[in-house]
XYZ file of C-alpha atoms in Angstrom:
351
model
C 127.042 -42.019 109.458
C 127.870 -43.090 105.897
C 131.631 -43.079 106.525
C 131.237 -45.298 109.607
C 128.807 -47.685 107.877
C 131.093 -48.019 104.855
C 134.101 -48.674 107.100
C 132.307 -51.336 109.155
C 130.981 -52.969 105.988
C 134.583 -53.590 104.863
C 135.539 -55.356 108.102
C 134.679 -58.877 106.994
C 134.672 -60.642 110.362
C 132.088 -58.110 111.602
C 129.899 -57.477 108.555
C 129.626 -61.160 107.541
C 128.154 -62.018 110.939
C 125.290 -59.548 110.440
C 124.721 -60.448 106.782
C 124.258 -64.095 107.780
C 121.706 -63.315 110.500
C 118.104 -64.297 109.685
C 115.635 -61.478 109.138
C 113.724 -60.334 112.196
C 109.962 -60.465 112.739
C 108.902 -57.011 113.866
C 105.247 -57.506 114.713
C 103.180 -58.328 117.739
C 101.587 -61.679 118.350
C 102.987 -64.973 117.124
C 106.301 -64.733 115.335
C 105.879 -68.012 113.430
C 109.213 -69.284 114.681
C 111.194 -66.353 113.340
C 113.816 -64.721 115.514
C 112.896 -61.598 117.491
C 115.226 -58.965 118.914
C 114.187 -56.306 121.394
C 115.575 -52.803 121.731
C 116.283 -52.815 125.435
C 117.224 -49.143 125.515
C 113.663 -48.059 124.693
C 111.707 -51.171 125.627
C 110.227 -50.869 122.154
C 110.110 -53.971 119.953
C 108.785 -51.976 116.972
C 112.337 -50.987 115.985
C 115.525 -53.013 115.763
C 118.918 -51.463 115.190
C 120.389 -54.921 114.549
C 117.830 -55.608 111.824
C 118.302 -52.260 110.063
C 122.095 -52.617 110.288
C 121.804 -56.131 108.817
C 119.661 -54.855 105.930
C 122.109 -52.013 105.194
C 125.050 -54.443 104.956
C 123.073 -56.843 102.738
C 122.040 -53.961 100.443
C 125.622 -52.686 100.210
C 126.942 -56.035 98.973
C 124.050 -57.281 96.824
C 125.886 -56.234 93.648
C 123.727 -53.308 92.585
C 125.526 -50.464 90.816
C 123.210 -47.809 92.232
C 123.456 -45.951 95.525
C 120.698 -46.115 98.141
C 119.785 -44.071 101.195
C 120.044 -45.695 104.656
C 117.014 -43.688 105.781
C 115.366 -46.554 107.723
C 118.522 -46.957 109.836
C 118.724 -43.174 110.182
C 115.241 -42.983 111.737
C 115.893 -45.928 114.058
C 119.010 -44.077 115.267
C 116.895 -40.972 115.861
C 114.465 -43.051 117.884
C 116.966 -44.812 120.170
C 119.816 -42.260 120.280
C 118.275 -38.856 121.134
C 121.620 -37.036 121.018
C 121.770 -37.639 117.238
C 118.343 -36.168 116.435
C 118.260 -33.183 114.136
C 120.531 -32.242 111.271
C 123.430 -30.540 113.031
C 127.017 -31.669 112.481
C 127.935 -34.776 114.521
C 131.210 -36.477 115.338
C 131.951 -39.743 113.490
C 133.826 -41.299 116.406
C 130.998 -40.482 118.807
C 128.521 -42.047 116.370
C 130.682 -45.184 116.087
C 130.750 -45.578 119.883
C 126.975 -45.125 120.200
C 126.302 -47.501 117.299
C 128.521 -50.298 118.654
C 127.179 -49.831 122.180
C 123.524 -50.033 121.088
C 124.157 -53.004 118.770
C 125.874 -54.743 121.693
C 123.060 -54.005 124.158
C 120.322 -55.049 121.755
C 122.061 -58.338 120.977
C 122.563 -58.997 124.682
C 118.797 -58.723 125.038
C 117.974 -61.168 122.233
C 116.632 -64.547 123.351
C 117.164 -66.308 120.063
C 119.736 -68.899 121.028
C 122.427 -67.672 118.664
C 125.818 -69.105 119.649
C 128.230 -66.654 121.218
C 131.005 -65.885 118.711
C 133.389 -65.194 121.578
C 133.225 -68.847 122.592
C 134.051 -70.353 119.217
C 135.946 -73.655 119.531
C 138.861 -72.547 117.346
C 139.961 -69.921 119.858
C 141.012 -70.917 123.401
C 139.333 -68.850 126.107
C 141.736 -66.329 127.629
C 141.718 -65.775 131.384
C 140.642 -62.185 130.780
C 137.929 -63.038 128.229
C 135.148 -62.195 130.670
C 136.693 -58.786 131.352
C 136.176 -57.929 127.698
C 132.397 -58.266 127.911
C 131.316 -54.640 128.187
C 128.207 -54.566 130.395
C 127.846 -58.331 130.822
C 127.483 -61.046 128.192
C 129.782 -61.054 125.186
C 128.376 -60.371 121.696
C 129.857 -60.091 118.209
C 130.690 -56.442 119.050
C 132.913 -57.302 122.021
C 134.187 -60.475 120.356
C 135.523 -58.441 117.415
C 136.361 -55.015 118.878
C 136.816 -55.847 122.563
C 140.208 -55.579 124.210
C 141.385 -55.060 127.797
C 143.599 -52.320 129.250
C 145.453 -52.496 132.545
C 145.471 -49.134 134.283
C 148.283 -48.723 136.852
C 148.193 -45.777 139.274
C 151.131 -45.202 141.649
C 150.902 -42.884 144.685
C 154.005 -40.659 144.781
C 153.612 -40.076 148.535
C 153.321 -43.580 150.039
C 154.201 -45.788 147.048
C 150.862 -47.643 146.934
C 150.125 -49.116 143.507
C 146.602 -49.670 142.224
C 145.778 -51.856 139.213
C 142.469 -51.902 137.373
C 141.317 -53.696 134.229
C 139.245 -51.666 131.756
C 137.535 -53.187 128.700
C 137.691 -51.121 125.504
C 136.182 -51.132 122.020
C 138.601 -48.519 120.663
C 141.584 -46.496 121.843
C 141.551 -42.683 121.691
C 145.076 -41.404 121.082
C 146.418 -37.887 121.584
C 148.605 -36.420 118.877
C 151.737 -35.436 120.902
C 152.042 -31.672 121.390
C 155.509 -31.461 119.788
C 153.938 -32.439 116.444
C 151.147 -29.837 116.567
C 153.384 -26.850 115.762
C 152.386 -25.062 112.568
C 155.352 -24.123 110.412
C 155.442 -21.147 108.084
C 156.621 -21.471 104.496
C 160.061 -20.171 105.473
C 160.575 -22.761 108.215
C 161.895 -26.267 107.822
C 159.143 -28.762 108.687
C 159.796 -30.817 111.810
C 159.789 -34.617 112.102
C 156.710 -36.492 110.907
C 154.351 -37.748 113.588
C 153.776 -41.504 113.384
C 151.046 -43.751 114.737
C 153.652 -45.327 117.011
C 154.370 -41.858 118.477
C 150.671 -41.587 119.363
C 150.580 -45.118 120.820
C 153.709 -44.454 122.897
C 152.184 -41.217 124.194
C 149.067 -43.182 125.216
C 151.020 -45.870 127.097
C 153.856 -43.730 128.515
C 154.076 -43.104 132.238
C 152.492 -39.741 133.049
C 152.161 -37.699 136.206
C 148.557 -36.714 136.887
C 148.003 -32.985 137.243
C 146.299 -31.166 140.115
C 142.830 -31.640 138.612
C 143.261 -35.438 138.469
C 144.661 -36.234 141.918
C 144.365 -39.937 142.821
C 142.351 -40.959 145.896
C 144.925 -43.087 147.724
C 143.258 -45.643 150.004
C 146.346 -45.892 152.193
C 146.837 -42.121 152.627
C 143.026 -41.725 152.733
C 143.173 -38.549 150.654
C 143.869 -37.338 147.128
C 147.582 -37.434 146.343
C 150.004 -36.777 143.516
C 150.425 -39.913 141.443
C 151.531 -41.377 138.138
C 149.444 -43.353 135.668
C 150.375 -45.889 133.004
C 148.331 -47.965 130.574
C 149.240 -51.433 129.333
C 147.241 -53.478 126.838
C 146.403 -56.774 128.499
C 144.369 -58.248 125.644
C 144.364 -57.195 122.001
C 141.118 -57.324 119.977
C 140.567 -59.009 116.610
C 139.905 -55.570 115.121
C 141.897 -52.705 116.608
C 140.090 -49.379 116.264
C 142.333 -46.333 116.824
C 140.816 -42.862 117.142
C 143.174 -39.904 116.704
C 142.011 -37.014 118.885
C 141.984 -34.249 116.286
C 139.521 -31.970 118.092
C 140.326 -30.139 121.307
C 138.684 -27.416 123.348
C 140.228 -24.011 123.913
C 138.574 -21.384 126.124
C 135.756 -20.738 123.646
C 136.218 -22.969 120.615
C 136.773 -26.579 119.646
C 139.743 -26.549 117.280
C 140.992 -29.158 114.871
C 144.542 -30.540 114.959
C 145.437 -30.884 111.289
C 148.784 -32.681 111.820
C 149.508 -35.497 109.383
C 150.053 -38.809 111.200
C 151.986 -41.490 109.320
C 150.429 -44.958 109.698
C 151.409 -48.381 108.347
C 149.392 -50.238 105.740
C 150.702 -53.627 106.896
C 152.349 -55.078 109.978
C 151.393 -52.644 112.754
C 153.264 -54.281 115.651
C 151.526 -53.898 119.040
C 153.846 -56.202 121.000
C 155.757 -53.413 122.789
C 152.484 -52.073 124.242
C 151.405 -55.397 125.761
C 151.449 -56.102 129.482
C 152.859 -59.613 128.985
C 154.407 -59.694 125.494
C 156.217 -62.948 126.240
C 152.838 -64.710 126.466
C 151.749 -63.642 122.959
C 152.800 -65.164 119.678
C 154.560 -62.541 117.514
C 152.057 -62.947 114.661
C 149.112 -62.338 117.031
C 150.445 -58.818 117.683
C 150.515 -57.750 114.017
C 147.698 -55.837 112.322
C 146.884 -54.801 108.764
C 144.841 -51.759 107.775
C 141.230 -52.408 106.734
C 139.530 -48.986 106.742
C 140.180 -45.296 107.447
C 137.761 -42.480 108.290
C 138.861 -38.948 107.338
C 137.410 -35.603 108.413
C 137.650 -32.891 105.752
C 137.286 -29.318 106.982
C 138.626 -26.922 109.557
C 136.550 -27.709 112.637
C 134.024 -29.914 114.391
C 131.099 -27.621 113.520
C 131.623 -28.017 109.798
C 133.213 -30.300 107.236
C 132.587 -33.711 105.781
C 133.537 -37.331 106.509
C 134.680 -39.869 103.929
C 136.131 -43.359 104.271
C 138.711 -45.610 102.633
C 138.060 -49.343 102.678
C 139.933 -52.449 101.531
C 137.894 -54.957 99.539
C 139.366 -58.055 97.886
C 142.869 -56.562 97.927
C 141.907 -53.200 96.408
C 141.363 -49.843 98.105
C 138.266 -47.730 97.507
C 137.328 -44.210 98.548
C 133.739 -43.951 99.812
C 132.267 -40.454 99.608
C 128.547 -40.877 100.353
C 127.087 -42.161 97.054
C 130.399 -42.049 95.134
C 132.893 -44.923 95.221
C 136.306 -44.545 93.574
C 139.144 -47.049 93.139
C 142.324 -45.547 94.672
C 145.958 -46.500 95.189
C 147.574 -47.478 98.491
C 149.620 -44.269 98.211
C 146.430 -42.176 98.202
C 145.247 -43.912 101.386
C 148.590 -43.430 103.121
C 148.495 -39.678 102.404
C 145.156 -39.266 104.199
C 144.965 -37.321 107.465
C 143.295 -40.164 109.324
C 140.710 -39.603 112.048
C 139.775 -43.243 112.759
C 141.864 -46.279 111.735
C 140.566 -49.844 111.675
C 143.211 -52.582 111.801
C 142.469 -56.317 111.545
C 144.603 -59.162 112.879
C 147.324 -60.037 110.407
C 146.780 -63.271 108.505
C 149.209 -64.818 106.046
C 147.384 -65.018 102.734
C 150.248 -67.025 101.366
C 152.940 -69.054 103.059
C 155.949 -68.590 100.794
C 158.641 -71.256 100.923
C 161.619 -70.332 103.069
C 164.788 -69.694 101.118
């Protein structure tokens, strides 16, 4: 939980929105004109995930040198997310998905008249904007993290092609099998796996196996087919989850392969459905935060985070914060990567 909170707190476009929200009245009766949110998931207005998340972000950046415990948020999470009750080991990516989903649903239920950030006048509305609204109305969650995939399935028997648009808040990427080989000390190490290798594996054409046969509407039965993903709309913040845990017959093992990732200028243009319709600079992303899992498996270990703040990188390990170099960040075996849209801080004169 701490690693995810510290990562999200360093994504300015997201955290600033919550820090600027007014405090919420959490009491029955008249609210004296103050804004009220409702937790739709439980129908219980005595708790507010949005409010506790707002208070955590404000506390993190109030300038105090001391650490604090996010226990109020922790108990709200217990109340509205039953799968996270107890003290057993949990998955950081799963927690991120639940947190964003519940923040989104609670804000959809608020009747406070806040303007929709997705409809800001400085950004023209894309034809697919509505497709990015997971479960209805857009919120700051879908405005910042929401993108759209196009899923193409092709029947290998009759040639029928099916296209479907799927909204996403993050992309889960396999680490290609050729990079998972463990080398002994006597062996020469193979090529380094890169983030682009993982992205290409995600978007490459693949033939679905026997357990995933496609229901072809023309053949009227399940048939062999191929599948391909394109990105139709990129988000403001691109969240990439590297699938480091996989099930074998009895165990869930960890893939410990190092994946090389760029600090600046991650270019997503080659993965777009219509790259010619996107400005080159709108396809570039810079790293903002990284979540790392330390340990050998899902049932044990520890999560820490790296975050960029005012041009400097910090390592967040629960209550300890350490200034680190870019090189230290780039050596990390990333589990979740947060990239923000590239912006030119300076416009140097052309030579």
